[in-house]
Amino acid sequence: MIKILLVEDEPSLQATIKLNLELDGYQVVVAGTGTKAVSQFKAERFDLVILDVMLPELDGYDVCRTIRIENTEVPILFLTAKNESSDKILGLKMGADDYLTKPFNLEEFLLRIQILLKRANKKVENQLNEFLFGANKINFTTYEIQGVNGFKSTLSKKEVLLLKLLIERKNEVVSRETILEKVWGYDVYPSTRTIDNFILAFRKYFEKDPKQPTYFHSVRGVGYKFTD
C-alpha cells in the first residue's frame, strides 16, 4: 500500500484530506507540526509527502529542506494558502515537486498525487542498481563494492550518492555546486578538500594506479568527472 505523510495543522482539513486519500486506497500518516513531520519522516518510509507551508514550530519550507537532505527522491507536494508566485518559486527551489494552493479542487488534488507517484515509480524502475567498469563492481542497493585486486568493502551513503552522480553523468564534468546540492543537501557545505578526499578514496578502491587515474578525475577550478 502506498504510504503518504500528510502535514497539515488545521484539524478539519487534515481529517477531510486524510479521509479522501484513504478512500482512494492510500495509507495516511498525519503530522500537525513541522517538528513532528520531520520526526515522522525520519522514523518511517513514505512514498509521498503532502506539506502545508504555515505550520507550528517549523515551517513547511524548512521541513522540505530537511527532507531533501535525507531523501532526494520522495515526491513532495506543497498544499498551502500562500498563493503568491514568489511563494511557489521558493517552494520549488526548496525541492518540492508540485505546488497547489488552497482552496483546491479535490479531483485535481488526487490527480496530481497520481501523477507524482507514477513519475516516482518510473524513476525507480530506471534507477541504476548495479554498475560494472573494468574489474570493478558497485551495487547501489547494498552499497557493496568490489575493486582492484579483489578489494571488497561497504561504502557510506555519501560515497554511494557521489559515485552514482558521477557515473550517471559519465564523461561530463560535474561542478562542485551540483555535488553540494545533490549529495550534501542545502544546509551542509563541505570544503573542496572533503570532496577531493572522496575522489582520492575512489581512486584507491578502483584504480590500478591511483596516481594515473583512468576513471575518476579532478578538473581544477571546475569539478569532477568519471570516464569509462
PDB file of C-alpha atoms in Angstrom:
ATOM      1  CA  MET A   1       0.000   0.000   0.000  1.00  0.00           C
ATOM      2  CA  ILE A   2       1.256   3.474  -0.886  1.00  0.00           C
ATOM      3  CA  LYS A   3       2.096   5.426   2.263  1.00  0.00           C
ATOM      4  CA  ILE A   4       1.627   9.202   2.415  1.00  0.00           C
ATOM      5  CA  LEU A   5       2.798  11.689   5.059  1.00  0.00           C
ATOM      6  CA  LEU A   6       0.180  14.449   5.390  1.00  0.00           C
ATOM      7  CA  VAL A   7       1.473  17.556   7.144  1.00  0.00           C
ATOM      8  CA  GLU A   8      -1.445  19.889   7.937  1.00  0.00           C
ATOM      9  CA  ASP A   9      -2.188  21.739  11.193  1.00  0.00           C
ATOM     10  CA  GLU A  10      -5.862  22.618  10.581  1.00  0.00           C
ATOM     11  CA  PRO A  11      -7.792  19.675  12.137  1.00  0.00           C
ATOM     12  CA  SER A  12     -10.906  19.696   9.932  1.00  0.00           C
ATOM     13  CA  LEU A  13      -8.938  19.998   6.684  1.00  0.00           C
ATOM     14  CA  GLN A  14      -6.486  17.364   7.892  1.00  0.00           C
ATOM     15  CA  ALA A  15      -9.380  14.980   8.565  1.00  0.00           C
ATOM     16  CA  THR A  16     -11.030  15.685   5.190  1.00  0.00           C
ATOM     17  CA  ILE A  17      -7.851  15.152   3.197  1.00  0.00           C
ATOM     18  CA  LYS A  18      -6.974  12.011   5.159  1.00  0.00           C
ATOM     19  CA  LEU A  19     -10.422  10.524   4.566  1.00  0.00           C
ATOM     20  CA  ASN A  20     -10.357  11.163   0.823  1.00  0.00           C
ATOM     21  CA  LEU A  21      -6.866   9.751   0.467  1.00  0.00           C
ATOM     22  CA  GLU A  22      -7.857   6.636   2.392  1.00  0.00           C
ATOM     23  CA  LEU A  23     -10.949   6.245   0.207  1.00  0.00           C
ATOM     24  CA  ASP A  24      -8.560   6.198  -2.754  1.00  0.00           C
ATOM     25  CA  GLY A  25      -6.636   3.341  -1.127  1.00  0.00           C
ATOM     26  CA  TYR A  26      -3.671   5.196   0.363  1.00  0.00           C
ATOM     27  CA  GLN A  27      -2.263   4.680   3.854  1.00  0.00           C
ATOM     28  CA  VAL A  28      -2.008   8.097   5.533  1.00  0.00           C
ATOM     29  CA  VAL A  29       0.131   9.224   8.470  1.00  0.00           C
ATOM     30  CA  VAL A  30      -0.626  12.742   9.749  1.00  0.00           C
ATOM     31  CA  ALA A  31       1.542  15.370  11.422  1.00  0.00           C
ATOM     32  CA  GLY A  32       0.254  18.694  12.760  1.00  0.00           C
ATOM     33  CA  THR A  33       3.585  20.451  13.282  1.00  0.00           C
ATOM     34  CA  GLY A  34       6.767  20.822  11.290  1.00  0.00           C
ATOM     35  CA  THR A  35       8.830  19.202  14.033  1.00  0.00           C
ATOM     36  CA  LYS A  36       6.520  16.173  14.143  1.00  0.00           C
ATOM     37  CA  ALA A  37       6.676  15.900  10.351  1.00  0.00           C
ATOM     38  CA  VAL A  38      10.477  15.704  10.360  1.00  0.00           C
ATOM     39  CA  SER A  39      10.400  13.152  13.170  1.00  0.00           C
ATOM     40  CA  GLN A  40       7.822  11.007  11.352  1.00  0.00           C
ATOM     41  CA  PHE A  41       9.730  11.155   8.080  1.00  0.00           C
ATOM     42  CA  LYS A  42      12.962  10.006   9.718  1.00  0.00           C
ATOM     43  CA  ALA A  43      11.188   7.185  11.543  1.00  0.00           C
ATOM     44  CA  GLU A  44       9.196   5.712   8.642  1.00  0.00           C
ATOM     45  CA  ARG A  45       9.326   5.202   4.888  1.00  0.00           C
ATOM     46  CA  PHE A  46       6.915   7.277   2.779  1.00  0.00           C
ATOM     47  CA  ASP A  47       6.046   7.243  -0.914  1.00  0.00           C
ATOM     48  CA  LEU A  48       4.847  10.866  -0.966  1.00  0.00           C
ATOM     49  CA  VAL A  49       4.707  13.933   1.303  1.00  0.00           C
ATOM     50  CA  ILE A  50       1.869  16.491   1.301  1.00  0.00           C
ATOM     51  CA  LEU A  51       3.091  19.611   3.034  1.00  0.00           C
ATOM     52  CA  ASP A  52       1.499  22.832   4.270  1.00  0.00           C
ATOM     53  CA  VAL A  53       3.751  25.902   4.487  1.00  0.00           C
ATOM     54  CA  MET A  54       2.372  27.689   7.544  1.00  0.00           C
ATOM     55  CA  LEU A  55       2.995  25.190  10.338  1.00  0.00           C
ATOM     56  CA  PRO A  56       3.716  25.459  14.066  1.00  0.00           C
ATOM     57  CA  GLU A  57       7.309  25.053  15.326  1.00  0.00           C
ATOM     58  CA  LEU A  58       8.928  24.603  11.895  1.00  0.00           C
ATOM     59  CA  ASP A  59       7.505  25.957   8.650  1.00  0.00           C
ATOM     60  CA  GLY A  60       6.929  23.860   5.545  1.00  0.00           C
ATOM     61  CA  TYR A  61       9.920  25.271   3.676  1.00  0.00           C
ATOM     62  CA  ASP A  62      12.258  24.149   6.463  1.00  0.00           C
ATOM     63  CA  VAL A  63      10.565  20.759   6.599  1.00  0.00           C
ATOM     64  CA  CYS A  64      11.015  20.374   2.835  1.00  0.00           C
ATOM     65  CA  ARG A  65      14.673  21.377   3.019  1.00  0.00           C
ATOM     66  CA  THR A  66      15.294  18.881   5.837  1.00  0.00           C
ATOM     67  CA  ILE A  67      13.551  16.063   3.961  1.00  0.00           C
ATOM     68  CA  ARG A  68      15.611  16.755   0.870  1.00  0.00           C
ATOM     69  CA  ILE A  69      18.831  16.335   2.865  1.00  0.00           C
ATOM     70  CA  GLU A  70      17.593  12.900   3.943  1.00  0.00           C
ATOM     71  CA  ASN A  71      15.929  11.885   0.680  1.00  0.00           C
ATOM     72  CA  THR A  72      16.198  13.444  -2.773  1.00  0.00           C
ATOM     73  CA  GLU A  73      13.658  11.147  -4.441  1.00  0.00           C
ATOM     74  CA  VAL A  74      10.394  11.138  -2.454  1.00  0.00           C
ATOM     75  CA  PRO A  75       7.760  13.342  -4.170  1.00  0.00           C
ATOM     76  CA  ILE A  76       6.745  16.448  -2.187  1.00  0.00           C
ATOM     77  CA  LEU A  77       3.522  18.337  -2.879  1.00  0.00           C
ATOM     78  CA  PHE A  78       3.019  21.730  -1.215  1.00  0.00           C
ATOM     79  CA  LEU A  79      -0.637  22.325  -0.360  1.00  0.00           C
ATOM     80  CA  THR A  80      -0.949  25.828   1.036  1.00  0.00           C
ATOM     81  CA  ALA A  81      -2.902  29.075   1.209  1.00  0.00           C
ATOM     82  CA  LYS A  82       0.249  31.005   0.244  1.00  0.00           C
ATOM     83  CA  ASN A  83      -0.515  31.744  -3.402  1.00  0.00           C
ATOM     84  CA  GLU A  84       1.987  34.388  -4.478  1.00  0.00           C
ATOM     85  CA  SER A  85       4.307  33.474  -7.343  1.00  0.00           C
ATOM     86  CA  SER A  86       7.272  34.112  -5.062  1.00  0.00           C
ATOM     87  CA  ASP A  87       5.905  31.530  -2.582  1.00  0.00           C
ATOM     88  CA  LYS A  88       5.575  28.930  -5.316  1.00  0.00           C
ATOM     89  CA  ILE A  89       9.062  29.627  -6.645  1.00  0.00           C
ATOM     90  CA  LEU A  90      10.533  29.346  -3.147  1.00  0.00           C
ATOM     91  CA  GLY A  91       8.748  26.044  -2.555  1.00  0.00           C
ATOM     92  CA  LEU A  92      10.055  24.585  -5.805  1.00  0.00           C
ATOM     93  CA  LYS A  93      13.557  25.846  -5.042  1.00  0.00           C
ATOM     94  CA  MET A  94      13.407  24.087  -1.668  1.00  0.00           C
ATOM     95  CA  GLY A  95      12.931  20.831  -3.553  1.00  0.00           C
ATOM     96  CA  ALA A  96       9.160  20.387  -3.907  1.00  0.00           C
ATOM     97  CA  ASP A  97       7.850  18.588  -6.996  1.00  0.00           C
ATOM     98  CA  ASP A  98       4.491  20.360  -7.165  1.00  0.00           C
ATOM     99  CA  TYR A  99       2.608  23.250  -5.543  1.00  0.00           C
ATOM    100  CA  LEU A 100      -1.172  23.515  -5.142  1.00  0.00           C
ATOM    101  CA  THR A 101      -2.919  26.444  -3.470  1.00  0.00           C
ATOM    102  CA  LYS A 102      -5.940  26.390  -1.154  1.00  0.00           C
ATOM    103  CA  PRO A 103      -8.839  26.299  -1.737  1.00  0.00           C
ATOM    104  CA  PHE A 104      -8.324  23.449  -4.182  1.00  0.00           C
ATOM    105  CA  ASN A 105     -10.365  21.111  -6.334  1.00  0.00           C
ATOM    106  CA  LEU A 106     -10.346  17.627  -4.790  1.00  0.00           C
ATOM    107  CA  GLU A 107     -10.294  15.835  -8.146  1.00  0.00           C
ATOM    108  CA  GLU A 108      -7.304  17.900  -9.304  1.00  0.00           C
ATOM    109  CA  PHE A 109      -5.541  17.273  -5.987  1.00  0.00           C
ATOM    110  CA  LEU A 110      -5.942  13.489  -6.270  1.00  0.00           C
ATOM    111  CA  LEU A 111      -4.892  13.561  -9.928  1.00  0.00           C
ATOM    112  CA  ARG A 112      -1.715  15.458  -9.077  1.00  0.00           C
ATOM    113  CA  ILE A 113      -0.892  12.827  -6.456  1.00  0.00           C
ATOM    114  CA  GLN A 114      -1.383  10.047  -9.018  1.00  0.00           C
ATOM    115  CA  ILE A 115       0.924  11.829 -11.471  1.00  0.00           C
ATOM    116  CA  LEU A 116       3.649  12.382  -8.850  1.00  0.00           C
ATOM    117  CA  LEU A 117       3.512   8.737  -7.748  1.00  0.00           C
ATOM    118  CA  LYS A 118       3.589   7.477 -11.334  1.00  0.00           C
ATOM    119  CA  ARG A 119       6.597   9.680 -12.085  1.00  0.00           C
ATOM    120  CA  ALA A 120       8.359   8.446  -8.949  1.00  0.00           C
ATOM    121  CA  ASN A 121       7.686   4.797  -9.833  1.00  0.00           C
ATOM    122  CA  LYS A 122       9.088   5.316 -13.315  1.00  0.00           C
ATOM    123  CA  LYS A 123      12.197   6.882 -11.819  1.00  0.00           C
ATOM    124  CA  VAL A 124      12.661   3.881  -9.520  1.00  0.00           C
ATOM    125  CA  GLU A 125      12.292   1.485 -12.474  1.00  0.00           C
ATOM    126  CA  ASN A 126      15.004   3.389 -14.326  1.00  0.00           C
ATOM    127  CA  GLN A 127      17.357   3.642 -11.374  1.00  0.00           C
ATOM    128  CA  LEU A 128      20.886   2.385 -11.737  1.00  0.00           C
ATOM    129  CA  ASN A 129      21.176  -0.554  -9.296  1.00  0.00           C
ATOM    130  CA  GLU A 130      24.494  -2.084 -10.299  1.00  0.00           C
ATOM    131  CA  PHE A 131      27.381  -0.835 -12.379  1.00  0.00           C
ATOM    132  CA  LEU A 132      30.443  -2.622 -13.793  1.00  0.00           C
ATOM    133  CA  PHE A 133      33.575  -0.914 -15.099  1.00  0.00           C
ATOM    134  CA  GLY A 134      36.904  -2.599 -15.673  1.00  0.00           C
ATOM    135  CA  ALA A 135      37.276  -5.235 -12.965  1.00  0.00           C
ATOM    136  CA  ASN A 136      35.161  -3.133 -10.609  1.00  0.00           C
ATOM    137  CA  LYS A 137      31.575  -3.552  -9.456  1.00  0.00           C
ATOM    138  CA  ILE A 138      29.287  -1.223  -7.483  1.00  0.00           C
ATOM    139  CA  ASN A 139      25.944  -2.264  -6.017  1.00  0.00           C
ATOM    140  CA  PHE A 140      23.924   0.901  -5.375  1.00  0.00           C
ATOM    141  CA  THR A 141      21.293  -1.006  -3.401  1.00  0.00           C
ATOM    142  CA  THR A 142      23.550  -2.746  -0.853  1.00  0.00           C
ATOM    143  CA  TYR A 143      26.387  -0.141  -1.017  1.00  0.00           C
ATOM    144  CA  GLU A 144      28.852  -3.014  -1.565  1.00  0.00           C
ATOM    145  CA  ILE A 145      31.783  -2.662  -3.954  1.00  0.00           C
ATOM    146  CA  GLN A 146      34.406  -4.885  -5.496  1.00  0.00           C
ATOM    147  CA  GLY A 147      37.513  -3.012  -6.549  1.00  0.00           C
ATOM    148  CA  VAL A 148      41.072  -3.577  -7.703  1.00  0.00           C
ATOM    149  CA  ASN A 149      42.860  -6.771  -6.645  1.00  0.00           C
ATOM    150  CA  GLY A 150      39.582  -8.211  -5.335  1.00  0.00           C
ATOM    151  CA  PHE A 151      39.187  -5.455  -2.738  1.00  0.00           C
ATOM    152  CA  LYS A 152      35.713  -5.556  -1.170  1.00  0.00           C
ATOM    153  CA  SER A 153      34.022  -3.037   1.093  1.00  0.00           C
ATOM    154  CA  THR A 154      30.723  -1.415   2.038  1.00  0.00           C
ATOM    155  CA  LEU A 155      30.598   2.305   1.354  1.00  0.00           C
ATOM    156  CA  SER A 156      28.897   5.152   3.199  1.00  0.00           C
ATOM    157  CA  LYS A 157      25.699   6.709   1.866  1.00  0.00           C
ATOM    158  CA  LYS A 158      27.536   9.890   0.811  1.00  0.00           C
ATOM    159  CA  GLU A 159      30.147   7.870  -1.092  1.00  0.00           C
ATOM    160  CA  VAL A 160      27.429   5.957  -2.943  1.00  0.00           C
ATOM    161  CA  LEU A 161      25.483   9.130  -3.773  1.00  0.00           C
ATOM    162  CA  LEU A 162      28.609  10.784  -5.188  1.00  0.00           C
ATOM    163  CA  LEU A 163      29.565   7.683  -7.172  1.00  0.00           C
ATOM    164  CA  LYS A 164      26.096   7.421  -8.633  1.00  0.00           C
ATOM    165  CA  LEU A 165      26.018  11.104  -9.583  1.00  0.00           C
ATOM    166  CA  LEU A 166      29.383  10.917 -11.368  1.00  0.00           C
ATOM    167  CA  ILE A 167      28.564   7.654 -13.146  1.00  0.00           C
ATOM    168  CA  GLU A 168      25.131   8.826 -14.293  1.00  0.00           C
ATOM    169  CA  ARG A 169      26.878  11.848 -15.824  1.00  0.00           C
ATOM    170  CA  LYS A 170      29.711   9.843 -17.354  1.00  0.00           C
ATOM    171  CA  ASN A 171      32.199  11.908 -19.366  1.00  0.00           C
ATOM    172  CA  GLU A 172      30.687  15.168 -18.055  1.00  0.00           C
ATOM    173  CA  VAL A 173      32.404  17.494 -15.615  1.00  0.00           C
ATOM    174  CA  VAL A 174      30.119  17.735 -12.560  1.00  0.00           C
ATOM    175  CA  SER A 175      30.514  21.036 -10.751  1.00  0.00           C
ATOM    176  CA  ARG A 176      31.164  21.323  -7.030  1.00  0.00           C
ATOM    177  CA  GLU A 177      27.861  23.239  -6.689  1.00  0.00           C
ATOM    178  CA  THR A 178      25.927  20.359  -8.248  1.00  0.00           C
ATOM    179  CA  ILE A 179      27.624  17.866  -5.937  1.00  0.00           C
ATOM    180  CA  LEU A 180      26.780  20.010  -2.906  1.00  0.00           C
ATOM    181  CA  GLU A 181      23.112  20.149  -3.891  1.00  0.00           C
ATOM    182  CA  LYS A 182      22.693  16.500  -4.900  1.00  0.00           C
ATOM    183  CA  VAL A 183      24.884  14.774  -2.311  1.00  0.00           C
ATOM    184  CA  TRP A 184      25.164  17.013   0.733  1.00  0.00           C
ATOM    185  CA  GLY A 185      21.844  18.884   0.509  1.00  0.00           C
ATOM    186  CA  TYR A 186      21.169  22.558   1.091  1.00  0.00           C
ATOM    187  CA  ASP A 187      22.365  23.157   4.659  1.00  0.00           C
ATOM    188  CA  VAL A 188      25.736  21.398   4.765  1.00  0.00           C
ATOM    189  CA  TYR A 189      28.660  22.769   2.823  1.00  0.00           C
ATOM    190  CA  PRO A 190      31.815  20.625   2.931  1.00  0.00           C
ATOM    191  CA  SER A 191      35.083  22.113   1.787  1.00  0.00           C
ATOM    192  CA  THR A 192      36.545  21.339  -1.615  1.00  0.00           C
ATOM    193  CA  ARG A 193      39.064  19.211   0.272  1.00  0.00           C
ATOM    194  CA  THR A 194      36.243  16.980   1.534  1.00  0.00           C
ATOM    195  CA  ILE A 195      35.120  16.188  -2.000  1.00  0.00           C
ATOM    196  CA  ASP A 196      38.762  15.708  -3.061  1.00  0.00           C
ATOM    197  CA  ASN A 197      39.161  13.130  -0.281  1.00  0.00           C
ATOM    198  CA  PHE A 198      36.190  11.200  -1.628  1.00  0.00           C
ATOM    199  CA  ILE A 199      37.744  11.181  -5.110  1.00  0.00           C
ATOM    200  CA  LEU A 200      41.069  10.014  -3.662  1.00  0.00           C
ATOM    201  CA  ALA A 201      39.239   7.185  -1.889  1.00  0.00           C
ATOM    202  CA  PHE A 202      37.525   6.153  -5.136  1.00  0.00           C
ATOM    203  CA  ARG A 203      40.907   6.002  -6.855  1.00  0.00           C
ATOM    204  CA  LYS A 204      42.229   3.812  -4.070  1.00  0.00           C
ATOM    205  CA  TYR A 205      39.235   1.477  -4.393  1.00  0.00           C
ATOM    206  CA  PHE A 206      39.002   1.264  -8.186  1.00  0.00           C
ATOM    207  CA  GLU A 207      42.167   2.465  -9.968  1.00  0.00           C
ATOM    208  CA  LYS A 208      45.131   0.212 -10.816  1.00  0.00           C
ATOM    209  CA  ASP A 209      47.358   3.268 -10.455  1.00  0.00           C
ATOM    210  CA  PRO A 210      45.693   5.941  -8.261  1.00  0.00           C
ATOM    211  CA  LYS A 211      48.322   8.498  -9.348  1.00  0.00           C
ATOM    212  CA  GLN A 212      47.396   7.989 -13.011  1.00  0.00           C
ATOM    213  CA  PRO A 213      43.609   7.599 -12.793  1.00  0.00           C
ATOM    214  CA  THR A 214      41.586   6.049 -15.596  1.00  0.00           C
ATOM    215  CA  TYR A 215      38.134   6.629 -14.152  1.00  0.00           C
ATOM    216  CA  PHE A 216      37.999   9.414 -11.562  1.00  0.00           C
ATOM    217  CA  HIS A 217      39.334  12.845 -12.485  1.00  0.00           C
ATOM    218  CA  SER A 218      39.523  16.245 -10.815  1.00  0.00           C
ATOM    219  CA  VAL A 219      39.196  19.213 -13.175  1.00  0.00           C
ATOM    220  CA  ARG A 220      40.866  22.095 -11.375  1.00  0.00           C
ATOM    221  CA  GLY A 221      38.561  25.005 -10.665  1.00  0.00           C
ATOM    222  CA  VAL A 222      35.602  23.299 -12.350  1.00  0.00           C
ATOM    223  CA  GLY A 223      34.605  19.997 -10.778  1.00  0.00           C
ATOM    224  CA  TYR A 224      34.965  16.238 -11.114  1.00  0.00           C
ATOM    225  CA  LYS A 225      34.484  13.676 -13.865  1.00  0.00           C
ATOM    226  CA  PHE A 226      34.042   9.927 -14.311  1.00  0.00           C
ATOM    227  CA  THR A 227      35.179   8.327 -17.563  1.00  0.00           C
ATOM    228  CA  ASP A 228      34.896   4.679 -18.597  1.00  0.00           C
TER     229      ASP A 228
END
